[in-house]
PDB file of C-alpha atoms in Angstrom:
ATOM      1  CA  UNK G  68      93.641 152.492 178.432  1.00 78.00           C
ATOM      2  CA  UNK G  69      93.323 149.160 177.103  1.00 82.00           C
ATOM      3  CA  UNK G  70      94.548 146.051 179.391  1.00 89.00           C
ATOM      4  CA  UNK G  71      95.028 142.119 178.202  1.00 94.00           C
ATOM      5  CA  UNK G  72      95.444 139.513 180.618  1.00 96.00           C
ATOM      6  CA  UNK G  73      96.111 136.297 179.346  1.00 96.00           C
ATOM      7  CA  UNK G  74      95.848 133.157 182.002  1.00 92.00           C
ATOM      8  CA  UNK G  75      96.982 131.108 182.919  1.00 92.00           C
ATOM      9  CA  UNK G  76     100.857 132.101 182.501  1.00 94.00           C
ATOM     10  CA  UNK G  77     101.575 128.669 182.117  1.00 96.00           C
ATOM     11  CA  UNK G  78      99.940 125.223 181.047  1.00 95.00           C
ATOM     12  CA  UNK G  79     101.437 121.949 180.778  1.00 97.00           C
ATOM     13  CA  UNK G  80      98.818 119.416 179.184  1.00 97.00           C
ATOM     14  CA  UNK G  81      99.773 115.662 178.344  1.00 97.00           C
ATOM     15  CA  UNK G  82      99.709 115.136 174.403  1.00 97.00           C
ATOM     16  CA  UNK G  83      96.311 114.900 172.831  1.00 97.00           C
ATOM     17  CA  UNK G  84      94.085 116.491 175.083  1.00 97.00           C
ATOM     18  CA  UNK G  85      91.822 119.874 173.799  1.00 97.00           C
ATOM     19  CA  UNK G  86      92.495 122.650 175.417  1.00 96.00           C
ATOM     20  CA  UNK G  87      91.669 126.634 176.158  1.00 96.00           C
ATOM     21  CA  UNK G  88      93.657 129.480 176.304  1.00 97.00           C
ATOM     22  CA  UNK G  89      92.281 132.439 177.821  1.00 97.00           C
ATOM     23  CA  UNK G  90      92.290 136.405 176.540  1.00 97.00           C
ATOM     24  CA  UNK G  91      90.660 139.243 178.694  1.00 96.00           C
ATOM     25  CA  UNK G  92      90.299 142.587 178.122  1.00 92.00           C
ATOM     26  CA  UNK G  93      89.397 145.819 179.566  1.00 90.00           C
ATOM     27  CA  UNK G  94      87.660 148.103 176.831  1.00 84.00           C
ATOM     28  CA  UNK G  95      85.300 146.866 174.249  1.00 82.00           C
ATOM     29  CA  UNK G  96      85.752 149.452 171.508  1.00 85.00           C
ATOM     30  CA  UNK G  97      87.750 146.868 169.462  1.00 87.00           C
ATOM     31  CA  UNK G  98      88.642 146.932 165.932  1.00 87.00           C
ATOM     32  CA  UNK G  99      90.100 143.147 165.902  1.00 90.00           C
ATOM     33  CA  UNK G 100      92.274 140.609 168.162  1.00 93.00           C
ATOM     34  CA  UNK G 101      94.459 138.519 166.896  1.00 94.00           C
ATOM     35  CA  UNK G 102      96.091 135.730 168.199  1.00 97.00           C
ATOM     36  CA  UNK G 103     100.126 134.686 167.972  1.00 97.00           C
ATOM     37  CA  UNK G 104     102.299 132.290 168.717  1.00 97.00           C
ATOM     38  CA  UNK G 105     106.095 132.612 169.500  1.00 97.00           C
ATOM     39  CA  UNK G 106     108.761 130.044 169.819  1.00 96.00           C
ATOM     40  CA  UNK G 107     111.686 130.542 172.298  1.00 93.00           C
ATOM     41  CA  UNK G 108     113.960 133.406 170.759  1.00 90.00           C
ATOM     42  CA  UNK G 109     112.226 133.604 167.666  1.00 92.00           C
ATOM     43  CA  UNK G 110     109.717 135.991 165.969  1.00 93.00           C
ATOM     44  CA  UNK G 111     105.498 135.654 166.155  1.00 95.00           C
ATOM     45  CA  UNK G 112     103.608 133.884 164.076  1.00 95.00           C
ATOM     46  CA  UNK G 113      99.968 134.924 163.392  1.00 94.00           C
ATOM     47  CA  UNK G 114      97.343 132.088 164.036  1.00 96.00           C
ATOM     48  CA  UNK G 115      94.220 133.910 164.112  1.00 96.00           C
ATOM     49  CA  UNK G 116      92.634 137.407 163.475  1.00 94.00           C
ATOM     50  CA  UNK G 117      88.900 137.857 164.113  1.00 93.00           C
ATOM     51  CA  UNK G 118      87.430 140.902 163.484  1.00 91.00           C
ATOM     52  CA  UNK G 119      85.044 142.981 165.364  1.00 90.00           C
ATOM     53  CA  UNK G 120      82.175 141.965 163.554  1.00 90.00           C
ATOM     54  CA  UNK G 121      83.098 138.208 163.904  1.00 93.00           C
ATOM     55  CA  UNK G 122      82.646 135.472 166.704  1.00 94.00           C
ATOM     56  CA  UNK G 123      85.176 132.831 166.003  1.00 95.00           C
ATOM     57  CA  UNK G 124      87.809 132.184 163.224  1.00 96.00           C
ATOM     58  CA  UNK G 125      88.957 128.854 162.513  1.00 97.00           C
ATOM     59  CA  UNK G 126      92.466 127.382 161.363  1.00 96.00           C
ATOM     60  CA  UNK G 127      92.950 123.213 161.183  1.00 97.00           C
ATOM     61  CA  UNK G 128      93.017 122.187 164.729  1.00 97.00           C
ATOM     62  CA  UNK G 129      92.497 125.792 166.166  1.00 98.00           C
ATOM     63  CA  UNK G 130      89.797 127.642 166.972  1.00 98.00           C
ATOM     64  CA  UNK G 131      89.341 131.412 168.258  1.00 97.00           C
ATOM     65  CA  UNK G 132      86.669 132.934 169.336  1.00 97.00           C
ATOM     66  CA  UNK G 133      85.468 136.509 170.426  1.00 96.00           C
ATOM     67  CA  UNK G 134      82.885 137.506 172.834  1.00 94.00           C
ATOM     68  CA  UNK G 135      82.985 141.518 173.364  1.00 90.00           C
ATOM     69  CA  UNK G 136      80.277 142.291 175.765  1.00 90.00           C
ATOM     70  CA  UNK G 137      81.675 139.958 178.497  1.00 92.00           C
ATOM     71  CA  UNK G 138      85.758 141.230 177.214  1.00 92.00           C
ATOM     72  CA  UNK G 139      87.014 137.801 176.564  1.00 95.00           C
ATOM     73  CA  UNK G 140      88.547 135.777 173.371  1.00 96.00           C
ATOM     74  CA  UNK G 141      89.630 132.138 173.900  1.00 97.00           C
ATOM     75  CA  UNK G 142      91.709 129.937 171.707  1.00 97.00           C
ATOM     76  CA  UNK G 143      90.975 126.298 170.826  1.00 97.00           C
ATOM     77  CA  UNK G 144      93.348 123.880 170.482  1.00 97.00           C
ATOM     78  CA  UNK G 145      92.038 120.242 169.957  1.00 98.00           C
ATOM     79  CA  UNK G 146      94.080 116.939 169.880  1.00 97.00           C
ATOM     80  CA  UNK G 147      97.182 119.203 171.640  1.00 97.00           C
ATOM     81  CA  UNK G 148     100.724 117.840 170.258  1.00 97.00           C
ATOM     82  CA  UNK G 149     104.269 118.237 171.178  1.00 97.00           C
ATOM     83  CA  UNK G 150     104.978 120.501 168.440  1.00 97.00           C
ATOM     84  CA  UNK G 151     101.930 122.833 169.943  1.00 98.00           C
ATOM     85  CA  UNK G 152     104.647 123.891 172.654  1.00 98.00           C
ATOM     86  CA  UNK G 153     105.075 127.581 172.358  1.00 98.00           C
ATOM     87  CA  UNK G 154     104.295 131.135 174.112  1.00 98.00           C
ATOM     88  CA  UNK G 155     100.264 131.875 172.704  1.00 98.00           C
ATOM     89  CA  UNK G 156      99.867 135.576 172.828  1.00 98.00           C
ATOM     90  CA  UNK G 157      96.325 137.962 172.240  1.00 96.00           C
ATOM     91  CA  UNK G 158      96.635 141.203 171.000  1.00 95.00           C
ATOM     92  CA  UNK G 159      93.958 143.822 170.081  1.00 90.00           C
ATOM     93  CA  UNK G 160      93.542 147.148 167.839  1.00 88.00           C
ATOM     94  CA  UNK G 161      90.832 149.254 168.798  1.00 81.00           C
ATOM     95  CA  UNK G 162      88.170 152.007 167.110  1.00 72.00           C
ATOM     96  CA  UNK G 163      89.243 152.776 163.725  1.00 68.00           C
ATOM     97  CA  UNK G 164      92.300 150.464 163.401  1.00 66.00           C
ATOM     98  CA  UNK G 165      94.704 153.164 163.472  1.00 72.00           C
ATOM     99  CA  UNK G 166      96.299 152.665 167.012  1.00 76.00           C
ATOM    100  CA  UNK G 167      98.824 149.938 167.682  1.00 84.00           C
ATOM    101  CA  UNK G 168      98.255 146.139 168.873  1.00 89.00           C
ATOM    102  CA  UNK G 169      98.052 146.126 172.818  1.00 92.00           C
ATOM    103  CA  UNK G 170      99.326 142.516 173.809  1.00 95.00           C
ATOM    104  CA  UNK G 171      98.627 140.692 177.039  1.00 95.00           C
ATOM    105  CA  UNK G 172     101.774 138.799 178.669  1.00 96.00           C
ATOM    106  CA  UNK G 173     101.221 135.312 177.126  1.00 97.00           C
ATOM    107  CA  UNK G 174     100.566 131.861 177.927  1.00 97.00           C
ATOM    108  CA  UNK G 175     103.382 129.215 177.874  1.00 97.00           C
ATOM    109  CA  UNK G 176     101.652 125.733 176.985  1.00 98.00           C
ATOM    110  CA  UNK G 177     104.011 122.800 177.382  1.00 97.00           C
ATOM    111  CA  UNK G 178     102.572 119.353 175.326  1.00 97.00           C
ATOM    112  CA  UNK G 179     104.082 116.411 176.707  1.00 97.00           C
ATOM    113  CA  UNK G 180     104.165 112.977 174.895  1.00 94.00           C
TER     114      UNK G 180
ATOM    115  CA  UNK W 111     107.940 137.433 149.171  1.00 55.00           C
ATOM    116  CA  UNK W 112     109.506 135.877 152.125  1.00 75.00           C
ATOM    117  CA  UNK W 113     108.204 137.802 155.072  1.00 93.00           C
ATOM    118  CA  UNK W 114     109.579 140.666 157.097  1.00 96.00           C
ATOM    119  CA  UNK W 115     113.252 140.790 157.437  1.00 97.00           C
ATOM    120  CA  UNK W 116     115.125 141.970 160.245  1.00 97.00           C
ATOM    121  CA  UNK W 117     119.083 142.847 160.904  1.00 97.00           C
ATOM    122  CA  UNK W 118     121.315 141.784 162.334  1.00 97.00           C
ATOM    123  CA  UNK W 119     119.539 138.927 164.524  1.00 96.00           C
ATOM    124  CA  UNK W 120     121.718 139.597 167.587  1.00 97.00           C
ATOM    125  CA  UNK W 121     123.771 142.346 168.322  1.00 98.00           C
ATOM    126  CA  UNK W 122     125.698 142.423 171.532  1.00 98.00           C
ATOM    127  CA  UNK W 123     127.107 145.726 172.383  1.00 97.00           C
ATOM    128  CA  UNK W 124     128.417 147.719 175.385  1.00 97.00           C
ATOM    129  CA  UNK W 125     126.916 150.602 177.182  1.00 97.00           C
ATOM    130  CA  UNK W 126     127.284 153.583 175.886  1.00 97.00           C
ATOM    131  CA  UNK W 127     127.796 152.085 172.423  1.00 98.00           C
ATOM    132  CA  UNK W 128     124.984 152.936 169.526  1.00 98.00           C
ATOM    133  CA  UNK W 129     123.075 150.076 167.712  1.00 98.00           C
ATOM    134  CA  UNK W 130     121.200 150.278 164.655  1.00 98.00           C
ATOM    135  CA  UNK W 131     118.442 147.847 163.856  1.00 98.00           C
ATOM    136  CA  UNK W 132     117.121 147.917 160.342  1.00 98.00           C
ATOM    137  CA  UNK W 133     113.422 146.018 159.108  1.00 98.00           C
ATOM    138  CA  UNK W 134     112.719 145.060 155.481  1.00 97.00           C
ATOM    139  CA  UNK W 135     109.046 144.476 155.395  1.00 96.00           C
ATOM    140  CA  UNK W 136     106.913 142.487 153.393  1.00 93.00           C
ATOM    141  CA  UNK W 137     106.765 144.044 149.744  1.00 90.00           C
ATOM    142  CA  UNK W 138     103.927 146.628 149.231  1.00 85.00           C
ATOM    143  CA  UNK W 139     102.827 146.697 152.938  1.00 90.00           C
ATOM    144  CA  UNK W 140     102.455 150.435 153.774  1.00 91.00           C
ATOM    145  CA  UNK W 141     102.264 150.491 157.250  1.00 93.00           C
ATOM    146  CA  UNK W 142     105.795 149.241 159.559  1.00 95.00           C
ATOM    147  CA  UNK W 143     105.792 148.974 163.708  1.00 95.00           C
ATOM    148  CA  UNK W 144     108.215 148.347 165.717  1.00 97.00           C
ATOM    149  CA  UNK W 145     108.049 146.809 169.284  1.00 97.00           C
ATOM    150  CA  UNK W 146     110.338 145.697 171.837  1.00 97.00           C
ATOM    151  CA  UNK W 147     109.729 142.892 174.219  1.00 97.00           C
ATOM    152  CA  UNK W 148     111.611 141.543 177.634  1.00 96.00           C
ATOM    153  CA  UNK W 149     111.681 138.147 178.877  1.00 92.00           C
ATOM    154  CA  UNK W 150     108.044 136.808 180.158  1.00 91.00           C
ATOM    155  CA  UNK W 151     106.239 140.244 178.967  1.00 94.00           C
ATOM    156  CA  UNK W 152     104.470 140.429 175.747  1.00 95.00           C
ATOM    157  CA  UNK W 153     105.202 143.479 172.955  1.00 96.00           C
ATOM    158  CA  UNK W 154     105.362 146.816 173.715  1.00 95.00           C
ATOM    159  CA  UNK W 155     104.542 149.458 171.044  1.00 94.00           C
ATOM    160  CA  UNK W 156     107.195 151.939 170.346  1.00 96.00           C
ATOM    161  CA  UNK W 157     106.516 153.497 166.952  1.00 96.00           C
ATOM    162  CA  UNK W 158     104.913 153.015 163.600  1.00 94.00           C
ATOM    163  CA  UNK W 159     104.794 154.312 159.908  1.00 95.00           C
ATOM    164  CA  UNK W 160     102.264 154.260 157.294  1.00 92.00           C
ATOM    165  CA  UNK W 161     104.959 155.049 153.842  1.00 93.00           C
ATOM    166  CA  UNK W 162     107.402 157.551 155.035  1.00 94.00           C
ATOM    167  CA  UNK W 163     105.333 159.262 157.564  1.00 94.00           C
ATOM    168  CA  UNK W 164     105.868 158.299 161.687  1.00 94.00           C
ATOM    169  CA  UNK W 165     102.242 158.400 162.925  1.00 92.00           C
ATOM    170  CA  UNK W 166     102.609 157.578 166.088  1.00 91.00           C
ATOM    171  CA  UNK W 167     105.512 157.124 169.132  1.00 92.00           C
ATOM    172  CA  UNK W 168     104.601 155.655 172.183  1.00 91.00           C
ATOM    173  CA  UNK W 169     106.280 157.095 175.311  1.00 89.00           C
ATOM    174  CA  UNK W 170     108.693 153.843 175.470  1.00 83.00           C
ATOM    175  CA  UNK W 171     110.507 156.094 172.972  1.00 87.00           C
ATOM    176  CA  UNK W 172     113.021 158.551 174.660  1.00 89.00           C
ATOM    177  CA  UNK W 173     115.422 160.904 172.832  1.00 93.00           C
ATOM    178  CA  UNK W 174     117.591 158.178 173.047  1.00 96.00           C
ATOM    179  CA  UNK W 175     115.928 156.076 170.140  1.00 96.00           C
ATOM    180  CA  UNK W 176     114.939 157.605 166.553  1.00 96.00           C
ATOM    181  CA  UNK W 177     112.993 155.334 163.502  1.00 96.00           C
ATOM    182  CA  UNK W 178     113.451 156.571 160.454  1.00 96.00           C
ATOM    183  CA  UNK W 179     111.612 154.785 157.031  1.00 96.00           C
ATOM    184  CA  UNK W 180     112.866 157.383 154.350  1.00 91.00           C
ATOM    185  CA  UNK W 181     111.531 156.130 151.338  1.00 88.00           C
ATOM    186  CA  UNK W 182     108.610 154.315 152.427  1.00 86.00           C
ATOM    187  CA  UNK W 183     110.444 150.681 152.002  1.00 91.00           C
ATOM    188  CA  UNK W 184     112.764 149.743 155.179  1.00 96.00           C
ATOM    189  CA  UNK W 185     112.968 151.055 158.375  1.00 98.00           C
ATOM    190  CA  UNK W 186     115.469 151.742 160.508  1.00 98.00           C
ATOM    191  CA  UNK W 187     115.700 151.657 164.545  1.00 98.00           C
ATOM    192  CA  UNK W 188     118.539 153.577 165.740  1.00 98.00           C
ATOM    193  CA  UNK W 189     119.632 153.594 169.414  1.00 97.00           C
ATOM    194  CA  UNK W 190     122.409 156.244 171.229  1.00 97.00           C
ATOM    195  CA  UNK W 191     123.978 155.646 174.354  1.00 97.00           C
ATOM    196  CA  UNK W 192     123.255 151.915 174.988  1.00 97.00           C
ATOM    197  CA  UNK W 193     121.926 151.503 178.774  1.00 96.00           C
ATOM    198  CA  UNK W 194     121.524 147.778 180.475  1.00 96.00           C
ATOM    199  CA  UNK W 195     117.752 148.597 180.285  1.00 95.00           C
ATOM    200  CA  UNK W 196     118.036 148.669 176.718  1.00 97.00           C
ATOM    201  CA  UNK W 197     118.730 144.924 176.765  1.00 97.00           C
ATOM    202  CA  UNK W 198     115.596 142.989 174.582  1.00 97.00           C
ATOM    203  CA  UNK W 199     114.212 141.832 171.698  1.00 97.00           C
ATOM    204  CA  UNK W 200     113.620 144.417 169.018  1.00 98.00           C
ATOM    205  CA  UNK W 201     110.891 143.309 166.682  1.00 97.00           C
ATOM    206  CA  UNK W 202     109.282 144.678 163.767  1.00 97.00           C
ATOM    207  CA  UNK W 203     106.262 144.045 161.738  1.00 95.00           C
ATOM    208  CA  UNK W 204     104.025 145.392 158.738  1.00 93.00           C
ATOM    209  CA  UNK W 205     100.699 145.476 157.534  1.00 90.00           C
ATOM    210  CA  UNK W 206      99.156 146.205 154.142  1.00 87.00           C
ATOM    211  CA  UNK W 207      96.502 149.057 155.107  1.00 79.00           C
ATOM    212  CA  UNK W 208      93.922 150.161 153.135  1.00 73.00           C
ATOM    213  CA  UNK W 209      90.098 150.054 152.357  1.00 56.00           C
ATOM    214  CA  UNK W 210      89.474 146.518 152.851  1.00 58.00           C
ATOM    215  CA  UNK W 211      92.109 145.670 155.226  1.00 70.00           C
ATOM    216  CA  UNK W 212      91.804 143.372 158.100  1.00 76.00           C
ATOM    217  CA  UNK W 213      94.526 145.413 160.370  1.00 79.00           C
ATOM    218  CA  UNK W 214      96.716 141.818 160.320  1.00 86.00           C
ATOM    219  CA  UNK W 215     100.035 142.367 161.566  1.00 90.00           C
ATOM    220  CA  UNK W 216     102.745 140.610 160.203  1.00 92.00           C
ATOM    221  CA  UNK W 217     106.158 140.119 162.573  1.00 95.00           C
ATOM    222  CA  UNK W 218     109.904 139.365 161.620  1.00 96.00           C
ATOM    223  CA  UNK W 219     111.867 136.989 163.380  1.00 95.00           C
ATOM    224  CA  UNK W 220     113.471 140.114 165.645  1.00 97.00           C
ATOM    225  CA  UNK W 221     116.708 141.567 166.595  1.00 97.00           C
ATOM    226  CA  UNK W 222     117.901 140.970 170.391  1.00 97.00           C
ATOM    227  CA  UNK W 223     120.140 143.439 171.499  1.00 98.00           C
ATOM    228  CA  UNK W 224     122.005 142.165 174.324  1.00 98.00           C
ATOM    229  CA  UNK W 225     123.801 145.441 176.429  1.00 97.00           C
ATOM    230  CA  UNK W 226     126.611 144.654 178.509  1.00 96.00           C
TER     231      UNK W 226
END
């Protein structure tokens, strides 16, 4: 059965530094991860999807990347700002597709200005 | 198209009461999950569709909860018998599968059911 861990839980980074979010899983057989963010009582958003086939996608000011034989994805942020403050969340699909997203617990990243 | 839909945003009920939950998804998408999360955990799978068909259920699903998507459009998420457990945020999302597709999930803004 496929496990994500996501650390830390928590992060709280003064505005403008880069920083790295951390995704680990326990099977490799993956189809593609994709990475979320939520804000407090609300919905996720998708930020990122890389396939299996990929190393790293890229979006503005983030960047994710994939690395299957060691069972770890991390996500990029660069020049962190207050409106960066959310829950980041990793999920996965593995083999054909065809089974559901498996998501680790999140990270909460505070930006302070 | 503005994104998956879901109704009502909050429902507050009491135990023993039944809630329904119902998910517009984005227009053409064939495939429709639903997942439930609690405070400080990330989404748990409960079900999904691809058109009318439910292709999967994960065991998060007791006798006490039934999806229905009848004509391949919205979905519904019905629950019987409220319990305090039951108490989280109901979220749907869809996906446009096919030959070329990436497997992207796309998620509504969710439906918190709060059980008293």
């Amino acid at each position: 059965k496929q496990e994500v861990t996501q650390i830390p839980a928590a992060l709280s980074v003064p505005e403008g530094e880069n920083l790295v979010l951390n995704c680990s899983f326990t099977d490799s057989a993956i189809y593609n991860l994709q990475w979320f963010r939520q804000d407090p009582g609300k919905g996720l958003t998708s930020l990122l999807l890389i396939q299996s086939s990929q190393r790293e996608q890229t979006s503005g000011r983030l960047n994710a990347s994939l690395d299957k034989s060691s069972g770890r994805s991390t996500l990029y942020i660069a020049a962190s700002q207050p409106g960066d403050s959310a829950t980041y969340l990793c999920a996965m699909a593995q083999f054909s597709g065809n089974t559901p997203l498996v998501f680790g617990k999140g990270t909460r990243l505070s930006v302070i200005a | 198209d503005t994104g998956v839909s879901q109704n009502p945003r909050h429902k507050i009920t009491k135990r023993g009461q039944n809630v329904t939950f119902r998910c517009d998804p984005i227009s053409e998408h064939n495939r429709l999950y639903w997942y439930r999360q609690t405070l400080g955990q990330g989404p748990e799978f409960l079900t999904y569709f691809q058109n009318e068909a439910q292709l999967e259920k994960s065991r998060l699903l007791s006798d006490r909860f039934s999806a229905e998507r009848p004509k391949g459009s919205f979905s519904t998420l019905e629950i019987q018998r409220t319990e305090q457990g039951d108490s989280a945020m109901y979220l749907c999302a869809s996906s446009p599968w096919g030959l070329s597709n990436t497997g992207e999930l796309f998620f509504g803004e969710g439906s918190r059911l709060t059980v008293l």
